[in-house]
Amino acid sequence: MELLVALMVGVLVAASVHLMLARNVLRFIFGLVLISNAANLTIFVSGRLTPESPPLIPEGATTPVADAANALPQALVLTAIVIGFGLFAFALTLVYRTYQNLGTLNSDEMRLAEPLESKPSAAKQVAEKQYIARDTTS
Amino acid sequence: MMNSIILNAATRLLVALLLLFSVYMLLRGHNLPGGGFIGGLIGSTGFILYAIAQGPTACRKALHFEPQNIAMIGLGTALAAGVYPVFFNDAFFTGQWWFIGDRASGDYIPISSVLVFDIGVYLVVFGAILTLVLALEDEV
Amino acid sequence: MAEGGAEVPRLAGGPAGWVSVAIPTALFVWFAQFLPAVAAGQTPLIGFDWVPSMGIRLEMLIDGLSLTFALLITGIGTLVTLYTTSYLGKHPEYPRFVLYLMTFMVGMLGLVLADNLIALFVFWEVTTISSYLLIGFTSDSAKSRRSALQALLVTGTGGLALLAGMILLGQAAGTYSLAEIRQMGDAIRNHDHYIPILILFLAGAFTKSAQFPFHFWLPNAMAAPTPVSAYLHSATMVKGGVYLMARMNPTLGGTEPWFWALVIAGGFTTVFASVLAIRQTDVKQVLAYTTLMALGALTLFIGAGSSDAIKAAMIFLVVHSLYKAALFLMIGIVDHETGSREVADLRGLARKMPVTFLAGALAAISMAGIPPFFGFIGKEFLYKAGLEAETAQLWITGTIFAASVLMFVAAGIAVARPFLGRLPEKFKDVHEGPIAMWIGPFLLGALSLYFGIFSDIPEIWLVGPATDAVYGADVSVDLYLFREVNAAFILSMITFAVGFVLYLMHARIRDALAAIIQANPLKFDPGWDRTLDGVKALAEFQTRYLQSGVLTRYVFIIFATFAATTGFTLWAQDALNFQLDIAAELDGLLFKHWAVLVFITAGAILTALTRSRMTAIAALGVVGIGVALLFIMFSAPDVAITQLLVETLVVVLVAVAMLKLPHLGVRTSEPNRPVHAMLSIAVGTVTTLVLVAVLQTDLDLRLTEYFNATSYYEAFGSNIVNVILVDFRALDTFGEIAVVVIAALSAYALLRGTRYGAIREDDT
């Protein structure tokens, strides 16, 4: 089963990379959700899969049964899921607000902070040269 | 906000049930599936349902506290549970336990700083998710 | 002291002024108390643990060398700060200046006292940064900003090299303590890394002490206010490099590479700077180049390495600090009172400023090396060491002869020229500077004379212990003015004669030099500008490509790098040598397993390919639920519940947001679609391969077993996952819930705070 899950994780990652390469930021977010799932599965599978034997100590016993599932990756994945959700929620609100303010979901059109500029103007270059007053002693 | 009488009537009951269930999940978490993360998620779904049915303003009113304050209180609770052991010369976040009753016979109630920490986690998850959802709901 | 003496000594500059004078004074007194112990051959070590986990201990190593430096730093510091109260006391930014100056002083003291290499580096950088702030103090001048940046970049780059060298040295020696390292000189010199260590240390020392070819920043640094030039750029900071070389001499010195590197760089700097000094028309620049020359001479003699050479270097170190600080302060007074520092302008000021003249003259005579001043002793010993050198005797002696002649000339230009002769009409109303200003140069000049006459005082307290510390063994130091007519003495006499002739002709020489230098195509300062322009062009070039501001390009670069590097590592580590057991893999698979795998795979592909928003969301949901089912099947109930709940919330959030967001719409024309598809497949394949490779290895279950064994006994819990979360790894969990809170608050702030003018009115 582990190998098949590994194969499936590959498909999940490929799909999410494809989505994240899109210019539509909504698709980017979908890619983000998919890749968090893929990452969680990666951690989970790395700890090996154990069917039907949760890491719980039975009533009256002091240790879990001998072949109980690996608890460590489960603990890691559990918090990762919640954090992944926080990231997703923040990204979604960001996209939402961006759309309201800029009126687009195309990431190439979001150039408010860094407008596309051509080459620095000649005047600017001259000003920069003047900024560096030179002295020619040595 | 949805104008459905059945939903409106059902939500009040559901919120109470989900809240109760979430606390149950929180408390049993140390020994059975559950805990602060799961409890917080369940508790917040109850209020999200309420917000969808009655609107975010009514939901805030029902909460009595701003959800972001709840999250911050949760963080503070978790931190306090972590700092507390330092006063007993233990390392940061070392669990402190008291057993009320007779532990040998199994007839006891355990109280621990670990439980306090889990309550903090519960409040953080609960408050953070409601902060997000209500803020987004306010927009619509 | 007609006018100056009549003034009541009163400090300008207010409380900042008092504090700035009081601190170095107190420190000077404190250090002075170590003099008897150090003269008796002890090396007090005072310290405390700083970063104990990394073995970094802050220790002060007080031996002859560091004590000499500490006394120079605090002593000259006292006089310079006193001078500054008058020079800059009314400047609106004066407290800021004092702050920088004090920071520098602490840094410089730390640098010479630190016993730990890393601590030494930290203080080294403190001096670099405070020097940057002080050179750029008049920040509204472009020239001063440029000079400051130049000094910072040159010395800062050297500092980084030095750090690398220190780490190598620390690794080689197994300790970062200087006191211990100096005991193991032979081991270091025979170590495989000796040459890299040497090169890196010298890179640091040469940049700091402005040795050729890193010399160009120092004359430019004279853009700083004069007290800074006097203090940092002649008496103390630039000697940091000299200090380092002297300090490392017992450890790194005595080898051929060390000898030639120092002797050639030092000698060349000396001659080169002497020539350029004569060429200057600004007295302060003349002094700046003679400082460069002195640093060159110190490097040269530390490199020469014989006990005589080290002794000569230590004498010259003290000699130079005294007279050079005095001369800088003197020209500062002249500048302050007349507004000019030009050799051509200044004339006959002696009548108007007698005390300043006296102070300057004392220092200048010492600089010219005329008996009975301390400078004469310095020069005699330099000559003696040069003449008795075993290797490169002619080079060393010739260099120091040229330097001494030119120092004689420079002394004349700096003092005789401005103060003697007929007073020009325009300086009729000039008067003496205030006592706070002339007391410093006067004391320093007087000390130059005093040390010359009573030469056993510096011998016993300063030069002797310092020479022992640098040479690494006891050296008999016996300073004297005159014993016999020997080769050194005759050379001195020739120096005076040649120097006097050159002084009389110096204006003509200067003009001739100017013509030659103008014609010389190799210029360092413009070369510096070209280098900076080149760096800037490179930065712009790579910014255009790597930081294009196009999201898809960033994502592409990140994933392509991941696929390439991870794929290469897998290949290089030979991790693709799989032993796949397909039969065992398929054994025991039930229908439900297949169903989940197919569901998730199909959901992912559908999400990636659909054009419909609703389909994408639904397909995402399928993936999420499928993953939750997988968790349930493979014994992770807590994770499965969490995944299900989060999946529900994702749908709720997306549904709420979608009410306001447009449809995915027709596929926006995505360029490079085939390339993107190829990259996606590549990243997916690499991920699968990594995971398969991981599954081939033996799982390390130690942590899990520890948790299983102790969960009940120590944490009193039966749900091991929960116990890990809230007890064993509670600190991690705390960090994680803090992240959740931050994410929620950020989103809240985003939604509540930043609705600046909706662009689409019809949307609200």
PDB file of N, CA and C in Angstrom, chain A residues 4-71:
ATOM      1  N   LEU A   4       1.867   2.434  -3.450  1.00  0.00           N
ATOM      2  CA  LEU A   4       0.753   3.018  -4.198  1.00  0.00           C
ATOM      3  C   LEU A   4       0.446   4.422  -3.690  1.00  0.00           C
ATOM      4  N   VAL A   5       0.495   4.597  -2.375  1.00  0.00           N
ATOM      5  CA  VAL A   5       0.261   5.934  -1.832  1.00  0.00           C
ATOM      6  C   VAL A   5       1.357   6.882  -2.313  1.00  0.00           C
ATOM      7  N   ALA A   6       2.611   6.375  -2.366  1.00  0.00           N
ATOM      8  CA  ALA A   6       3.706   7.215  -2.853  1.00  0.00           C
ATOM      9  C   ALA A   6       3.427   7.681  -4.277  1.00  0.00           C
ATOM     10  N   LEU A   7       2.945   6.755  -5.074  1.00  0.00           N
ATOM     11  CA  LEU A   7       2.592   7.088  -6.458  1.00  0.00           C
ATOM     12  C   LEU A   7       1.497   8.146  -6.479  1.00  0.00           C
ATOM     13  N   MET A   8       0.496   7.963  -5.617  1.00  0.00           N
ATOM     14  CA  MET A   8      -0.628   8.897  -5.565  1.00  0.00           C
ATOM     15  C   MET A   8      -0.152  10.283  -5.102  1.00  0.00           C
ATOM     16  N   VAL A   9       0.752  10.304  -4.144  1.00  0.00           N
ATOM     17  CA  VAL A   9       1.287  11.594  -3.687  1.00  0.00           C
ATOM     18  C   VAL A   9       1.961  12.313  -4.849  1.00  0.00           C
ATOM     19  N   GLY A  10       2.663  11.533  -5.701  1.00  0.00           N
ATOM     20  CA  GLY A  10       3.282  12.138  -6.882  1.00  0.00           C
ATOM     21  C   GLY A  10       2.252  12.822  -7.753  1.00  0.00           C
ATOM     22  N   VAL A  11       1.121  12.144  -7.959  1.00  0.00           N
ATOM     23  CA  VAL A  11       0.059  12.735  -8.782  1.00  0.00           C
ATOM     24  C   VAL A  11      -0.474  14.011  -8.116  1.00  0.00           C
ATOM     25  N   LEU A  12      -0.692  13.939  -6.804  1.00  0.00           N
ATOM     26  CA  LEU A  12      -1.196  15.112  -6.073  1.00  0.00           C
ATOM     27  C   LEU A  12      -0.235  16.287  -6.248  1.00  0.00           C
ATOM     28  N   VAL A  13       1.064  16.021  -6.096  1.00  0.00           N
ATOM     29  CA  VAL A  13       2.049  17.095  -6.206  1.00  0.00           C
ATOM     30  C   VAL A  13       2.052  17.654  -7.621  1.00  0.00           C
ATOM     31  N   ALA A  14       2.034  16.761  -8.607  1.00  0.00           N
ATOM     32  CA  ALA A  14       2.033  17.229  -9.993  1.00  0.00           C
ATOM     33  C   ALA A  14       0.829  18.126 -10.237  1.00  0.00           C
ATOM     34  N   ALA A  15      -0.347  17.689  -9.758  1.00  0.00           N
ATOM     35  CA  ALA A  15      -1.550  18.502  -9.962  1.00  0.00           C
ATOM     36  C   ALA A  15      -1.418  19.847  -9.265  1.00  0.00           C
ATOM     37  N   SER A  16      -0.872  19.844  -8.056  1.00  0.00           N
ATOM     38  CA  SER A  16      -0.804  21.118  -7.336  1.00  0.00           C
ATOM     39  C   SER A  16       0.237  22.045  -7.960  1.00  0.00           C
ATOM     40  N   VAL A  17       1.345  21.501  -8.444  1.00  0.00           N
ATOM     41  CA  VAL A  17       2.325  22.361  -9.115  1.00  0.00           C
ATOM     42  C   VAL A  17       1.697  22.984 -10.351  1.00  0.00           C
ATOM     43  N   HIS A  18       0.960  22.166 -11.079  1.00  0.00           N
ATOM     44  CA  HIS A  18       0.288  22.683 -12.259  1.00  0.00           C
ATOM     45  C   HIS A  18      -0.649  23.832 -11.884  1.00  0.00           C
ATOM     46  N   LEU A  19      -1.397  23.661 -10.813  1.00  0.00           N
ATOM     47  CA  LEU A  19      -2.323  24.717 -10.388  1.00  0.00           C
ATOM     48  C   LEU A  19      -1.564  25.957  -9.920  1.00  0.00           C
ATOM     49  N   MET A  20      -0.469  25.743  -9.207  1.00  0.00           N
ATOM     50  CA  MET A  20       0.247  26.898  -8.657  1.00  0.00           C
ATOM     51  C   MET A  20       0.988  27.685  -9.728  1.00  0.00           C
ATOM     52  N   LEU A  21       1.202  27.069 -10.881  1.00  0.00           N
ATOM     53  CA  LEU A  21       1.855  27.795 -11.971  1.00  0.00           C
ATOM     54  C   LEU A  21       0.871  28.656 -12.764  1.00  0.00           C
ATOM     55  N   ALA A  22      -0.397  28.567 -12.412  1.00  0.00           N
ATOM     56  CA  ALA A  22      -1.387  29.337 -13.158  1.00  0.00           C
ATOM     57  C   ALA A  22      -1.361  30.798 -12.736  1.00  0.00           C
ATOM     58  N   ARG A  23      -1.802  31.656 -13.650  1.00  0.00           N
ATOM     59  CA  ARG A  23      -1.798  33.080 -13.305  1.00  0.00           C
ATOM     60  C   ARG A  23      -3.023  33.480 -12.502  1.00  0.00           C
ATOM     61  N   ASN A  24      -4.050  32.646 -12.559  1.00  0.00           N
ATOM     62  CA  ASN A  24      -5.241  32.914 -11.765  1.00  0.00           C
ATOM     63  C   ASN A  24      -4.953  32.523 -10.311  1.00  0.00           C
ATOM     64  N   VAL A  25      -5.020  33.521  -9.410  1.00  0.00           N
ATOM     65  CA  VAL A  25      -4.596  33.231  -8.043  1.00  0.00           C
ATOM     66  C   VAL A  25      -5.536  32.279  -7.323  1.00  0.00           C
ATOM     67  N   LEU A  26      -6.766  32.190  -7.786  1.00  0.00           N
ATOM     68  CA  LEU A  26      -7.693  31.236  -7.168  1.00  0.00           C
ATOM     69  C   LEU A  26      -7.196  29.811  -7.414  1.00  0.00           C
ATOM     70  N   ARG A  27      -6.751  29.577  -8.628  1.00  0.00           N
ATOM     71  CA  ARG A  27      -6.178  28.251  -8.938  1.00  0.00           C
ATOM     72  C   ARG A  27      -4.941  28.022  -8.081  1.00  0.00           C
ATOM     73  N   PHE A  28      -4.174  29.087  -7.889  1.00  0.00           N
ATOM     74  CA  PHE A  28      -2.973  28.969  -7.036  1.00  0.00           C
ATOM     75  C   PHE A  28      -3.370  28.457  -5.655  1.00  0.00           C
ATOM     76  N   ILE A  29      -4.478  29.024  -5.122  1.00  0.00           N
ATOM     77  CA  ILE A  29      -4.912  28.610  -3.790  1.00  0.00           C
ATOM     78  C   ILE A  29      -5.361  27.159  -3.777  1.00  0.00           C
ATOM     79  N   PHE A  30      -6.052  26.751  -4.817  1.00  0.00           N
ATOM     80  CA  PHE A  30      -6.441  25.334  -4.888  1.00  0.00           C
ATOM     81  C   PHE A  30      -5.196  24.456  -4.879  1.00  0.00           C
ATOM     82  N   GLY A  31      -4.182  24.908  -5.597  1.00  0.00           N
ATOM     83  CA  GLY A  31      -2.920  24.173  -5.601  1.00  0.00           C
ATOM     84  C   GLY A  31      -2.319  24.091  -4.212  1.00  0.00           C
ATOM     85  N   LEU A  32      -2.457  25.204  -3.472  1.00  0.00           N
ATOM     86  CA  LEU A  32      -1.930  25.254  -2.107  1.00  0.00           C
ATOM     87  C   LEU A  32      -2.613  24.204  -1.221  1.00  0.00           C
ATOM     88  N   VAL A  33      -3.947  24.110  -1.340  1.00  0.00           N
ATOM     89  CA  VAL A  33      -4.682  23.117  -0.541  1.00  0.00           C
ATOM     90  C   VAL A  33      -4.225  21.710  -0.900  1.00  0.00           C
ATOM     91  N   LEU A  34      -4.089  21.456  -2.193  1.00  0.00           N
ATOM     92  CA  LEU A  34      -3.685  20.117  -2.631  1.00  0.00           C
ATOM     93  C   LEU A  34      -2.298  19.773  -2.122  1.00  0.00           C
ATOM     94  N   ILE A  35      -1.382  20.752  -2.209  1.00  0.00           N
ATOM     95  CA  ILE A  35       0.006  20.416  -1.844  1.00  0.00           C
ATOM     96  C   ILE A  35       0.131  20.224  -0.334  1.00  0.00           C
ATOM     97  N   SER A  36      -0.734  20.914   0.471  1.00  0.00           N
ATOM     98  CA  SER A  36      -0.686  20.628   1.919  1.00  0.00           C
ATOM     99  C   SER A  36      -1.132  19.212   2.169  1.00  0.00           C
ATOM    100  N   ASN A  37      -2.174  18.770   1.459  1.00  0.00           N
ATOM    101  CA  ASN A  37      -2.617  17.385   1.615  1.00  0.00           C
ATOM    102  C   ASN A  37      -1.506  16.420   1.241  1.00  0.00           C
ATOM    103  N   ALA A  38      -0.819  16.738   0.131  1.00  0.00           N
ATOM    104  CA  ALA A  38       0.249  15.852  -0.319  1.00  0.00           C
ATOM    105  C   ALA A  38       1.359  15.791   0.720  1.00  0.00           C
ATOM    106  N   ALA A  39       1.689  16.962   1.300  1.00  0.00           N
ATOM    107  CA  ALA A  39       2.768  16.994   2.295  1.00  0.00           C
ATOM    108  C   ALA A  39       2.382  16.184   3.524  1.00  0.00           C
ATOM    109  N   ASN A  40       1.136  16.337   3.969  1.00  0.00           N
ATOM    110  CA  ASN A  40       0.690  15.578   5.136  1.00  0.00           C
ATOM    111  C   ASN A  40       0.770  14.082   4.877  1.00  0.00           C
ATOM    112  N   LEU A  41       0.334  13.682   3.675  1.00  0.00           N
ATOM    113  CA  LEU A  41       0.388  12.258   3.346  1.00  0.00           C
ATOM    114  C   LEU A  41       1.822  11.764   3.314  1.00  0.00           C
ATOM    115  N   THR A  42       2.734  12.614   2.800  1.00  0.00           N
ATOM    116  CA  THR A  42       4.139  12.218   2.743  1.00  0.00           C
ATOM    117  C   THR A  42       4.671  11.891   4.129  1.00  0.00           C
ATOM    118  N   ILE A  43       4.389  12.792   5.088  1.00  0.00           N
ATOM    119  CA  ILE A  43       4.855  12.547   6.455  1.00  0.00           C
ATOM    120  C   ILE A  43       4.221  11.279   7.011  1.00  0.00           C
ATOM    121  N   PHE A  44       2.915  11.150   6.761  1.00  0.00           N
ATOM    122  CA  PHE A  44       2.169  10.018   7.321  1.00  0.00           C
ATOM    123  C   PHE A  44       2.712   8.694   6.781  1.00  0.00           C
ATOM    124  N   VAL A  45       2.928   8.641   5.477  1.00  0.00           N
ATOM    125  CA  VAL A  45       3.382   7.391   4.860  1.00  0.00           C
ATOM    126  C   VAL A  45       4.816   7.078   5.265  1.00  0.00           C
ATOM    127  N   SER A  46       5.636   8.128   5.439  1.00  0.00           N
ATOM    128  CA  SER A  46       7.025   7.884   5.848  1.00  0.00           C
ATOM    129  C   SER A  46       7.091   7.124   7.163  1.00  0.00           C
ATOM    130  N   GLY A  47       6.066   7.316   8.026  1.00  0.00           N
ATOM    131  CA  GLY A  47       6.025   6.583   9.294  1.00  0.00           C
ATOM    132  C   GLY A  47       5.414   5.207   9.139  1.00  0.00           C
ATOM    133  N   ARG A  48       5.194   4.767   7.917  1.00  0.00           N
ATOM    134  CA  ARG A  48       4.620   3.457   7.565  1.00  0.00           C
ATOM    135  C   ARG A  48       3.130   3.381   7.907  1.00  0.00           C
ATOM    136  N   LEU A  49       2.425   2.593   7.130  1.00  0.00           N
ATOM    137  CA  LEU A  49       0.973   2.449   7.330  1.00  0.00           C
ATOM    138  C   LEU A  49       0.677   1.181   8.129  1.00  0.00           C
ATOM    139  N   THR A  50      -0.141   1.330   9.134  1.00  0.00           N
ATOM    140  CA  THR A  50      -0.524   0.182   9.947  1.00  0.00           C
ATOM    141  C   THR A  50      -2.044   0.125   9.983  1.00  0.00           C
ATOM    142  N   PRO A  51      -2.661  -0.913   9.437  1.00  0.00           N
ATOM    143  CA  PRO A  51      -4.118  -0.925   9.428  1.00  0.00           C
ATOM    144  C   PRO A  51      -4.708  -1.251  10.796  1.00  0.00           C
ATOM    145  N   GLU A  52      -5.763  -0.566  11.117  1.00  0.00           N
ATOM    146  CA  GLU A  52      -6.633  -0.890  12.257  1.00  0.00           C
ATOM    147  C   GLU A  52      -5.934  -1.201  13.571  1.00  0.00           C
ATOM    148  N   SER A  53      -4.999  -0.330  13.958  1.00  0.00           N
ATOM    149  CA  SER A  53      -4.398  -0.496  15.278  1.00  0.00           C
ATOM    150  C   SER A  53      -3.915   0.854  15.779  1.00  0.00           C
ATOM    151  N   PRO A  54      -4.859   1.718  16.171  1.00  0.00           N
ATOM    152  CA  PRO A  54      -4.492   3.086  16.549  1.00  0.00           C
ATOM    153  C   PRO A  54      -3.573   3.134  17.755  1.00  0.00           C
ATOM    154  N   PRO A  55      -2.761   4.170  17.857  1.00  0.00           N
ATOM    155  CA  PRO A  55      -1.802   4.264  18.974  1.00  0.00           C
ATOM    156  C   PRO A  55      -2.481   4.666  20.278  1.00  0.00           C
ATOM    157  N   LEU A  56      -3.362   3.806  20.762  1.00  0.00           N
ATOM    158  CA  LEU A  56      -4.045   4.055  22.031  1.00  0.00           C
ATOM    159  C   LEU A  56      -3.685   2.939  22.998  1.00  0.00           C
ATOM    160  N   ILE A  57      -3.554   3.293  24.263  1.00  0.00           N
ATOM    161  CA  ILE A  57      -3.256   2.265  25.248  1.00  0.00           C
ATOM    162  C   ILE A  57      -4.581   1.700  25.745  1.00  0.00           C
ATOM    163  N   PRO A  58      -4.782   0.381  25.576  1.00  0.00           N
ATOM    164  CA  PRO A  58      -6.090  -0.184  25.954  1.00  0.00           C
ATOM    165  C   PRO A  58      -6.346  -0.032  27.449  1.00  0.00           C
ATOM    166  N   GLU A  59      -7.600  -0.024  27.779  1.00  0.00           N
ATOM    167  CA  GLU A  59      -8.016   0.069  29.185  1.00  0.00           C
ATOM    168  C   GLU A  59      -7.316  -0.992  30.009  1.00  0.00           C
ATOM    169  N   GLY A  60      -6.698  -0.572  31.116  1.00  0.00           N
ATOM    170  CA  GLY A  60      -6.062  -1.540  32.002  1.00  0.00           C
ATOM    171  C   GLY A  60      -4.626  -1.855  31.657  1.00  0.00           C
ATOM    172  N   ALA A  61      -4.209  -1.548  30.422  1.00  0.00           N
ATOM    173  CA  ALA A  61      -2.816  -1.814  30.056  1.00  0.00           C
ATOM    174  C   ALA A  61      -1.975  -0.574  30.313  1.00  0.00           C
ATOM    175  N   THR A  62      -0.653  -0.713  30.175  1.00  0.00           N
ATOM    176  CA  THR A  62       0.216   0.441  30.378  1.00  0.00           C
ATOM    177  C   THR A  62       1.000   0.802  29.116  1.00  0.00           C
ATOM    178  N   THR A  63       1.011  -0.098  28.137  1.00  0.00           N
ATOM    179  CA  THR A  63       1.645   0.241  26.858  1.00  0.00           C
ATOM    180  C   THR A  63       0.699  -0.185  25.750  1.00  0.00           C
ATOM    181  N   PRO A  64       0.841   0.413  24.560  1.00  0.00           N
ATOM    182  CA  PRO A  64      -0.030   0.003  23.451  1.00  0.00           C
ATOM    183  C   PRO A  64       0.342  -1.389  22.987  1.00  0.00           C
ATOM    184  N   VAL A  65      -0.548  -1.993  22.192  1.00  0.00           N
ATOM    185  CA  VAL A  65      -0.241  -3.332  21.670  1.00  0.00           C
ATOM    186  C   VAL A  65       1.003  -3.251  20.806  1.00  0.00           C
ATOM    187  N   ALA A  66       1.660  -4.395  20.637  1.00  0.00           N
ATOM    188  CA  ALA A  66       3.003  -4.409  20.057  1.00  0.00           C
ATOM    189  C   ALA A  66       3.051  -3.776  18.663  1.00  0.00           C
ATOM    190  N   ASP A  67       2.048  -4.056  17.813  1.00  0.00           N
ATOM    191  CA  ASP A  67       2.139  -3.538  16.443  1.00  0.00           C
ATOM    192  C   ASP A  67       1.231  -2.332  16.222  1.00  0.00           C
ATOM    193  N   ALA A  68       1.109  -1.488  17.240  1.00  0.00           N
ATOM    194  CA  ALA A  68       0.273  -0.293  17.106  1.00  0.00           C
ATOM    195  C   ALA A  68       0.907   0.674  16.105  1.00  0.00           C
ATOM    196  N   ALA A  69       0.059   1.544  15.544  1.00  0.00           N
ATOM    197  CA  ALA A  69       0.541   2.484  14.540  1.00  0.00           C
ATOM    198  C   ALA A  69       1.533   3.464  15.171  1.00  0.00           C
ATOM    199  N   ASN A  70       2.374   4.017  14.296  1.00  0.00           N
ATOM    200  CA  ASN A  70       3.391   4.974  14.717  1.00  0.00           C
ATOM    201  C   ASN A  70       2.723   6.305  15.092  1.00  0.00           C
ATOM    202  N   ALA A  71       2.864   6.704  16.351  1.00  0.00           N
ATOM    203  CA  ALA A  71       2.127   7.891  16.820  1.00  0.00           C
ATOM    204  C   ALA A  71       2.791   9.198  16.409  1.00  0.00           C
TER     205      ALA A  71
END
